Amino acid sequence: MCYEFENQIIVGTRGWTISEEAEDIRLTKREIDRLELSIKDGISKNGEDKEIIVFMHYPPVTKNYMNTDYIKIMKKYNVKRCFYGHLHAGSIQDAVEGTVQGIQFKLVSADGLDFKLLKI
């Protein structure tokens, strides 16, 4: 699914827990494929000349996994910003925020934002 808003293409996928467990690897691969399909759909419907912004539920990077296939897909399509949720309470301290390989990552779970709006 994709949306065009103010000359930007909004795309995304749910994502999944990044780990070495076989089932997590299988589901992560599925979500990576879904992310690429969402990006391709956005480009085909809205053109290649717009910024692509990715939204995900699960974090696409963690402190232990900083070079994920999510990043590879985002770099392939020149994504510069990615917003994600899932981390709450004590796990907020594990969030990767800032620029990683040219992509700006931001945790946007409600308590991660102290229940305040974030202008994107």
mmCIF file of C-alpha atoms in Angstrom:
data_model
loop_
_atom_site.group_PDB
_atom_site.id
_atom_site.type_symbol
_atom_site.label_atom_id
_atom_site.label_comp_id
_atom_site.label_asym_id
_atom_site.label_seq_id
_atom_site.Cartn_x
_atom_site.Cartn_y
_atom_site.Cartn_z
ATOM 1 C CA MET A 1 0.000 0.000 0.000
ATOM 2 C CA CYS A 2 1.237 3.487 -0.757
ATOM 3 C CA TYR A 3 0.046 7.069 -0.553
ATOM 4 C CA GLU A 4 1.158 10.269 -2.216
ATOM 5 C CA PHE A 5 1.085 13.364 -0.017
ATOM 6 C CA GLU A 6 2.642 16.762 -0.666
ATOM 7 C CA ASN A 7 4.962 15.419 -3.363
ATOM 8 C CA GLN A 8 6.123 12.521 -1.175
ATOM 9 C CA ILE A 9 5.373 8.822 -1.469
ATOM 10 C CA ILE A 10 4.466 7.157 1.830
ATOM 11 C CA VAL A 11 5.095 3.392 1.845
ATOM 12 C CA GLY A 12 5.552 0.708 4.431
ATOM 13 C CA THR A 13 5.248 -2.749 5.839
ATOM 14 C CA ARG A 14 4.849 -4.283 9.277
ATOM 15 C CA GLY A 15 8.361 -5.680 9.518
ATOM 16 C CA TRP A 16 9.312 -8.379 12.002
ATOM 17 C CA THR A 17 11.686 -9.133 14.866
ATOM 18 C CA ILE A 18 15.251 -9.308 13.555
ATOM 19 C CA SER A 19 17.008 -12.370 14.937
ATOM 20 C CA GLU A 20 18.769 -15.584 13.944
ATOM 21 C CA GLU A 21 15.712 -17.762 14.675
ATOM 22 C CA ALA A 22 14.503 -19.652 11.586
ATOM 23 C CA GLU A 23 10.900 -18.436 11.862
ATOM 24 C CA ASP A 24 12.008 -14.812 12.399
ATOM 25 C CA ILE A 25 14.269 -15.060 9.345
ATOM 26 C CA ARG A 26 11.400 -16.425 7.244
ATOM 27 C CA LEU A 27 8.981 -13.695 8.352
ATOM 28 C CA THR A 28 11.596 -10.963 7.994
ATOM 29 C CA LYS A 29 12.249 -12.040 4.398
ATOM 30 C CA ARG A 30 8.519 -11.852 3.685
ATOM 31 C CA GLU A 31 8.353 -8.337 5.137
ATOM 32 C CA ILE A 32 11.408 -7.215 3.157
ATOM 33 C CA ASP A 33 9.673 -8.429 -0.007
ATOM 34 C CA ARG A 34 6.514 -6.560 1.027
ATOM 35 C CA LEU A 35 8.519 -3.373 1.599
ATOM 36 C CA GLU A 36 9.988 -3.586 -1.884
ATOM 37 C CA LEU A 37 6.545 -4.235 -3.392
ATOM 38 C CA SER A 38 5.168 -1.214 -1.534
ATOM 39 C CA ILE A 39 7.997 0.997 -2.816
ATOM 40 C CA LYS A 40 7.596 -0.266 -6.385
ATOM 41 C CA ASP A 41 3.836 0.316 -6.181
ATOM 42 C CA GLY A 42 4.404 3.870 -4.947
ATOM 43 C CA ILE A 43 6.827 4.638 -7.753
ATOM 44 C CA SER A 44 4.595 3.110 -10.443
ATOM 45 C CA LYS A 45 1.554 5.084 -9.256
ATOM 46 C CA ASN A 46 3.250 8.372 -8.396
ATOM 47 C CA GLY A 47 6.490 8.618 -10.374
ATOM 48 C CA GLU A 48 10.179 8.443 -9.567
ATOM 49 C CA ASP A 49 10.681 12.133 -8.832
ATOM 50 C CA LYS A 50 9.219 12.172 -5.296
ATOM 51 C CA GLU A 51 10.790 11.491 -1.929
ATOM 52 C CA ILE A 52 9.918 8.037 -0.596
ATOM 53 C CA ILE A 53 9.251 7.840 3.153
ATOM 54 C CA VAL A 54 9.024 4.417 4.828
ATOM 55 C CA PHE A 55 6.841 3.611 7.835
ATOM 56 C CA MET A 56 7.132 0.309 9.695
ATOM 57 C CA HIS A 57 5.783 -1.160 12.905
ATOM 58 C CA TYR A 58 8.886 -3.148 13.887
ATOM 59 C CA PRO A 59 12.325 -1.498 13.869
ATOM 60 C CA PRO A 60 14.179 -2.132 10.586
ATOM 61 C CA VAL A 61 17.520 -1.902 12.418
ATOM 62 C CA THR A 62 18.684 -2.751 15.916
ATOM 63 C CA LYS A 63 21.893 -2.116 17.786
ATOM 64 C CA ASN A 64 22.896 -5.718 16.991
ATOM 65 C CA TYR A 65 21.751 -5.612 13.348
ATOM 66 C CA MET A 66 22.803 -2.340 11.711
ATOM 67 C CA ASN A 67 23.185 -3.646 8.129
ATOM 68 C CA THR A 68 19.845 -5.319 7.434
ATOM 69 C CA ASP A 69 18.146 -6.218 4.183
ATOM 70 C CA TYR A 70 15.598 -3.498 5.021
ATOM 71 C CA ILE A 71 18.413 -0.963 4.713
ATOM 72 C CA LYS A 72 19.574 -2.527 1.449
ATOM 73 C CA ILE A 73 16.081 -2.147 -0.045
ATOM 74 C CA MET A 74 15.759 1.428 1.223
ATOM 75 C CA LYS A 75 19.143 2.358 -0.230
ATOM 76 C CA LYS A 76 18.243 0.707 -3.546
ATOM 77 C CA TYR A 77 15.313 3.135 -3.858
ATOM 78 C CA ASN A 78 17.094 6.152 -2.335
ATOM 79 C CA VAL A 79 14.921 6.289 0.802
ATOM 80 C CA LYS A 80 16.207 8.968 3.177
ATOM 81 C CA ARG A 81 13.711 8.703 6.064
ATOM 82 C CA CYS A 82 12.185 5.777 7.953
ATOM 83 C CA PHE A 83 9.826 5.929 10.927
ATOM 84 C CA TYR A 84 8.982 2.938 13.099
ATOM 85 C CA GLY A 85 7.244 1.946 16.324
ATOM 86 C CA HIS A 86 6.926 -1.228 18.411
ATOM 87 C CA LEU A 87 9.369 -0.194 21.136
ATOM 88 C CA HIS A 88 7.714 0.880 24.394
ATOM 89 C CA ALA A 89 8.650 1.515 28.032
ATOM 90 C CA GLY A 90 12.130 0.184 28.835
ATOM 91 C CA SER A 91 12.777 -1.061 25.316
ATOM 92 C CA ILE A 92 12.760 2.542 24.037
ATOM 93 C CA GLN A 93 16.394 2.751 25.164
ATOM 94 C CA ASP A 94 17.211 0.137 22.502
ATOM 95 C CA ALA A 95 15.899 2.314 19.659
ATOM 96 C CA VAL A 96 18.274 3.169 16.844
ATOM 97 C CA GLU A 97 17.677 6.790 15.913
ATOM 98 C CA GLY A 98 19.624 9.097 13.681
ATOM 99 C CA THR A 99 21.365 8.482 10.392
ATOM 100 C CA VAL A 100 22.461 4.969 9.472
ATOM 101 C CA GLN A 101 23.971 4.490 6.000
ATOM 102 C CA GLY A 102 22.394 7.717 4.801
ATOM 103 C CA ILE A 103 18.898 6.946 6.102
ATOM 104 C CA GLN A 104 17.362 8.913 8.985
ATOM 105 C CA PHE A 105 15.611 6.570 11.464
ATOM 106 C CA LYS A 106 13.117 7.740 14.072
ATOM 107 C CA LEU A 107 11.132 5.848 16.713
ATOM 108 C CA VAL A 108 7.539 7.127 16.720
ATOM 109 C CA SER A 109 5.771 4.910 19.265
ATOM 110 C CA ALA A 110 3.435 7.037 21.414
ATOM 111 C CA ASP A 111 5.443 6.736 24.605
ATOM 112 C CA GLY A 112 8.649 7.032 22.597
ATOM 113 C CA LEU A 113 7.434 10.519 21.632
ATOM 114 C CA ASP A 114 6.187 11.267 25.155
ATOM 115 C CA PHE A 115 2.678 11.204 23.649
ATOM 116 C CA LYS A 116 3.374 14.321 21.577
ATOM 117 C CA LEU A 117 2.829 14.765 17.854
ATOM 118 C CA LEU A 118 5.817 14.672 15.551
ATOM 119 C CA LYS A 119 5.722 16.819 12.442
ATOM 120 C CA ILE A 120 7.138 14.810 9.571
#
